[in-house]
């Protein structure tokens, strides 16, 4: 289990989103002043919030905070990228209650998942 290469992965996500016709915004600032690591937008439409979680400490609480940020910012989907295989437990059910789709994945899957989830921009 190696740590996430945050800057490299962020650049790769931005490049791929651009190739697919979308805009990826690193360090996306929400109206309430919080920050989402990478936001995928289709024009002004919020499609996907991506959070890069490199620390195992307080993992369920970190995912909960990520869910709340994504929900408050109006994103229907959140991907949490982490090298850890821990479960955030009840947080996934809570996200579902809020109407947020959450996926937890390793760094190695993000780009291929983006290619299949965002096949072409509008």
PDB file of C-alpha atoms in Angstrom:
ATOM      1  CA  UNK A   1       0.000   0.000   0.000  1.00  0.00           C
ATOM      2  CA  UNK A   2       1.700   3.148  -1.205  1.00  0.00           C
ATOM      3  CA  UNK A   3       0.571   6.690  -0.467  1.00  0.00           C
ATOM      4  CA  UNK A   4      -1.441   8.582  -3.051  1.00  0.00           C
ATOM      5  CA  UNK A   5       0.560  10.849  -5.321  1.00  0.00           C
ATOM      6  CA  UNK A   6      -1.909  13.703  -4.906  1.00  0.00           C
ATOM      7  CA  UNK A   7      -0.387  16.289  -7.261  1.00  0.00           C
ATOM      8  CA  UNK A   8       0.300  13.768 -10.023  1.00  0.00           C
ATOM      9  CA  UNK A   9      -3.158  12.222  -9.775  1.00  0.00           C
ATOM     10  CA  UNK A  10      -4.818  15.641  -9.721  1.00  0.00           C
ATOM     11  CA  UNK A  11      -2.988  16.649 -12.922  1.00  0.00           C
ATOM     12  CA  UNK A  12      -3.977  13.374 -14.592  1.00  0.00           C
ATOM     13  CA  UNK A  13      -7.640  13.840 -13.640  1.00  0.00           C
ATOM     14  CA  UNK A  14      -7.655  17.422 -14.954  1.00  0.00           C
ATOM     15  CA  UNK A  15      -6.062  16.338 -18.244  1.00  0.00           C
ATOM     16  CA  UNK A  16      -8.435  13.409 -18.755  1.00  0.00           C
ATOM     17  CA  UNK A  17     -11.535  15.453 -17.919  1.00  0.00           C
ATOM     18  CA  UNK A  18     -10.439  18.050 -20.469  1.00  0.00           C
ATOM     19  CA  UNK A  19      -9.936  15.330 -23.109  1.00  0.00           C
ATOM     20  CA  UNK A  20     -13.460  14.069 -22.380  1.00  0.00           C
ATOM     21  CA  UNK A  21     -14.972  17.542 -22.732  1.00  0.00           C
ATOM     22  CA  UNK A  22     -15.440  18.318 -19.051  1.00  0.00           C
ATOM     23  CA  UNK A  23     -13.820  20.763 -16.675  1.00  0.00           C
ATOM     24  CA  UNK A  24     -11.946  19.489 -13.635  1.00  0.00           C
ATOM     25  CA  UNK A  25     -11.345  22.116 -10.966  1.00  0.00           C
ATOM     26  CA  UNK A  26      -8.655  21.324  -8.392  1.00  0.00           C
ATOM     27  CA  UNK A  27      -9.208  22.803  -4.928  1.00  0.00           C
ATOM     28  CA  UNK A  28     -12.831  23.618  -5.796  1.00  0.00           C
ATOM     29  CA  UNK A  29     -14.192  26.156  -3.313  1.00  0.00           C
ATOM     30  CA  UNK A  30     -17.791  25.762  -2.233  1.00  0.00           C
ATOM     31  CA  UNK A  31     -20.137  28.594  -1.288  1.00  0.00           C
ATOM     32  CA  UNK A  32     -19.671  27.844   2.402  1.00  0.00           C
ATOM     33  CA  UNK A  33     -15.878  28.051   2.133  1.00  0.00           C
ATOM     34  CA  UNK A  34     -14.990  24.371   2.186  1.00  0.00           C
ATOM     35  CA  UNK A  35     -12.764  22.761  -0.413  1.00  0.00           C
ATOM     36  CA  UNK A  36     -13.244  19.704  -2.604  1.00  0.00           C
ATOM     37  CA  UNK A  37     -10.007  18.188  -3.916  1.00  0.00           C
ATOM     38  CA  UNK A  38     -11.216  17.899  -7.527  1.00  0.00           C
ATOM     39  CA  UNK A  39     -14.629  18.838  -8.917  1.00  0.00           C
ATOM     40  CA  UNK A  40     -15.776  17.566 -12.313  1.00  0.00           C
ATOM     41  CA  UNK A  41     -18.149  19.993 -14.015  1.00  0.00           C
ATOM     42  CA  UNK A  42     -20.150  19.970 -17.236  1.00  0.00           C
ATOM     43  CA  UNK A  43     -20.429  23.694 -17.812  1.00  0.00           C
ATOM     44  CA  UNK A  44     -21.959  24.926 -14.561  1.00  0.00           C
ATOM     45  CA  UNK A  45     -23.468  21.521 -13.740  1.00  0.00           C
ATOM     46  CA  UNK A  46     -21.748  19.720 -10.874  1.00  0.00           C
ATOM     47  CA  UNK A  47     -21.197  16.082 -11.793  1.00  0.00           C
ATOM     48  CA  UNK A  48     -18.628  14.544  -9.495  1.00  0.00           C
ATOM     49  CA  UNK A  49     -16.650  15.441  -6.382  1.00  0.00           C
ATOM     50  CA  UNK A  50     -13.367  13.587  -5.930  1.00  0.00           C
ATOM     51  CA  UNK A  51     -11.627  13.536  -2.555  1.00  0.00           C
ATOM     52  CA  UNK A  52      -8.096  12.185  -2.185  1.00  0.00           C
ATOM     53  CA  UNK A  53      -7.740  10.671   1.288  1.00  0.00           C
ATOM     54  CA  UNK A  54      -4.144   9.706   2.021  1.00  0.00           C
ATOM     55  CA  UNK A  55      -4.548   9.210   5.777  1.00  0.00           C
ATOM     56  CA  UNK A  56      -6.104   6.226   7.508  1.00  0.00           C
ATOM     57  CA  UNK A  57      -6.596   8.133  10.761  1.00  0.00           C
ATOM     58  CA  UNK A  58     -10.267   8.886  11.413  1.00  0.00           C
ATOM     59  CA  UNK A  59     -11.239   7.398   8.024  1.00  0.00           C
ATOM     60  CA  UNK A  60     -15.026   7.134   8.647  1.00  0.00           C
ATOM     61  CA  UNK A  61     -15.096  10.712   9.937  1.00  0.00           C
ATOM     62  CA  UNK A  62     -13.132  11.953   6.922  1.00  0.00           C
ATOM     63  CA  UNK A  63     -15.536  10.219   4.542  1.00  0.00           C
ATOM     64  CA  UNK A  64     -18.492  11.669   6.459  1.00  0.00           C
ATOM     65  CA  UNK A  65     -17.029  15.165   6.077  1.00  0.00           C
ATOM     66  CA  UNK A  66     -16.460  14.502   2.357  1.00  0.00           C
ATOM     67  CA  UNK A  67     -20.099  13.390   1.978  1.00  0.00           C
ATOM     68  CA  UNK A  68     -21.391  16.502   3.739  1.00  0.00           C
ATOM     69  CA  UNK A  69     -19.188  18.794   1.609  1.00  0.00           C
ATOM     70  CA  UNK A  70     -20.295  17.132  -1.636  1.00  0.00           C
ATOM     71  CA  UNK A  71     -23.952  17.252  -0.619  1.00  0.00           C
ATOM     72  CA  UNK A  72     -23.861  20.909   0.466  1.00  0.00           C
ATOM     73  CA  UNK A  73     -22.082  21.860  -2.778  1.00  0.00           C
ATOM     74  CA  UNK A  74     -24.722  20.104  -4.905  1.00  0.00           C
ATOM     75  CA  UNK A  75     -22.747  17.137  -6.232  1.00  0.00           C
ATOM     76  CA  UNK A  76     -24.779  13.968  -6.870  1.00  0.00           C
ATOM     77  CA  UNK A  77     -21.716  11.720  -6.726  1.00  0.00           C
ATOM     78  CA  UNK A  78     -18.569  11.468  -4.610  1.00  0.00           C
ATOM     79  CA  UNK A  79     -15.491   9.353  -5.196  1.00  0.00           C
ATOM     80  CA  UNK A  80     -13.100   8.869  -2.299  1.00  0.00           C
ATOM     81  CA  UNK A  81      -9.676   7.815  -3.524  1.00  0.00           C
ATOM     82  CA  UNK A  82      -7.579   6.109  -0.876  1.00  0.00           C
ATOM     83  CA  UNK A  83      -4.935   3.404  -0.626  1.00  0.00           C
ATOM     84  CA  UNK A  84      -6.794   1.894   2.341  1.00  0.00           C
ATOM     85  CA  UNK A  85      -9.408  -0.839   2.225  1.00  0.00           C
ATOM     86  CA  UNK A  86     -11.250   0.227   5.371  1.00  0.00           C
ATOM     87  CA  UNK A  87     -15.006   0.591   5.390  1.00  0.00           C
ATOM     88  CA  UNK A  88     -16.538   3.864   6.537  1.00  0.00           C
ATOM     89  CA  UNK A  89     -19.411   1.825   7.988  1.00  0.00           C
ATOM     90  CA  UNK A  90     -22.729   3.627   8.423  1.00  0.00           C
ATOM     91  CA  UNK A  91     -21.477   6.676   6.509  1.00  0.00           C
ATOM     92  CA  UNK A  92     -22.332   5.024   3.167  1.00  0.00           C
ATOM     93  CA  UNK A  93     -25.936   4.491   4.277  1.00  0.00           C
ATOM     94  CA  UNK A  94     -26.125   8.110   5.421  1.00  0.00           C
ATOM     95  CA  UNK A  95     -24.824   9.288   2.032  1.00  0.00           C
ATOM     96  CA  UNK A  96     -27.510   7.193   0.363  1.00  0.00           C
ATOM     97  CA  UNK A  97     -30.153   8.870   2.547  1.00  0.00           C
ATOM     98  CA  UNK A  98     -28.842  12.256   1.376  1.00  0.00           C
ATOM     99  CA  UNK A  99     -29.044  11.130  -2.247  1.00  0.00           C
ATOM    100  CA  UNK A 100     -25.275  11.046  -2.772  1.00  0.00           C
ATOM    101  CA  UNK A 101     -23.710   8.124  -4.590  1.00  0.00           C
ATOM    102  CA  UNK A 102     -20.356   7.293  -2.959  1.00  0.00           C
ATOM    103  CA  UNK A 103     -17.612   5.105  -4.357  1.00  0.00           C
ATOM    104  CA  UNK A 104     -14.386   4.300  -2.548  1.00  0.00           C
ATOM    105  CA  UNK A 105     -11.532   3.208  -4.769  1.00  0.00           C
ATOM    106  CA  UNK A 106      -7.782   2.960  -5.056  1.00  0.00           C
ATOM    107  CA  UNK A 107      -5.656   5.387  -7.012  1.00  0.00           C
ATOM    108  CA  UNK A 108      -5.095   2.808  -9.744  1.00  0.00           C
ATOM    109  CA  UNK A 109      -8.803   2.788 -10.691  1.00  0.00           C
ATOM    110  CA  UNK A 110      -9.643   6.487 -10.895  1.00  0.00           C
ATOM    111  CA  UNK A 111      -8.600   7.245 -14.465  1.00  0.00           C
ATOM    112  CA  UNK A 112     -10.168   4.141 -15.990  1.00  0.00           C
ATOM    113  CA  UNK A 113     -13.379   4.763 -14.028  1.00  0.00           C
ATOM    114  CA  UNK A 114     -13.481   8.367 -15.269  1.00  0.00           C
ATOM    115  CA  UNK A 115     -13.095   7.159 -18.856  1.00  0.00           C
ATOM    116  CA  UNK A 116     -16.096   4.868 -18.515  1.00  0.00           C
ATOM    117  CA  UNK A 117     -18.233   7.116 -16.291  1.00  0.00           C
ATOM    118  CA  UNK A 118     -17.711  10.302 -18.326  1.00  0.00           C
ATOM    119  CA  UNK A 119     -17.593   9.045 -21.929  1.00  0.00           C
ATOM    120  CA  UNK A 120     -18.075  12.436 -23.575  1.00  0.00           C
ATOM    121  CA  UNK A 121     -18.846  16.001 -22.632  1.00  0.00           C
ATOM    122  CA  UNK A 122     -21.780  18.000 -23.921  1.00  0.00           C
TER     123      UNK A 122
END
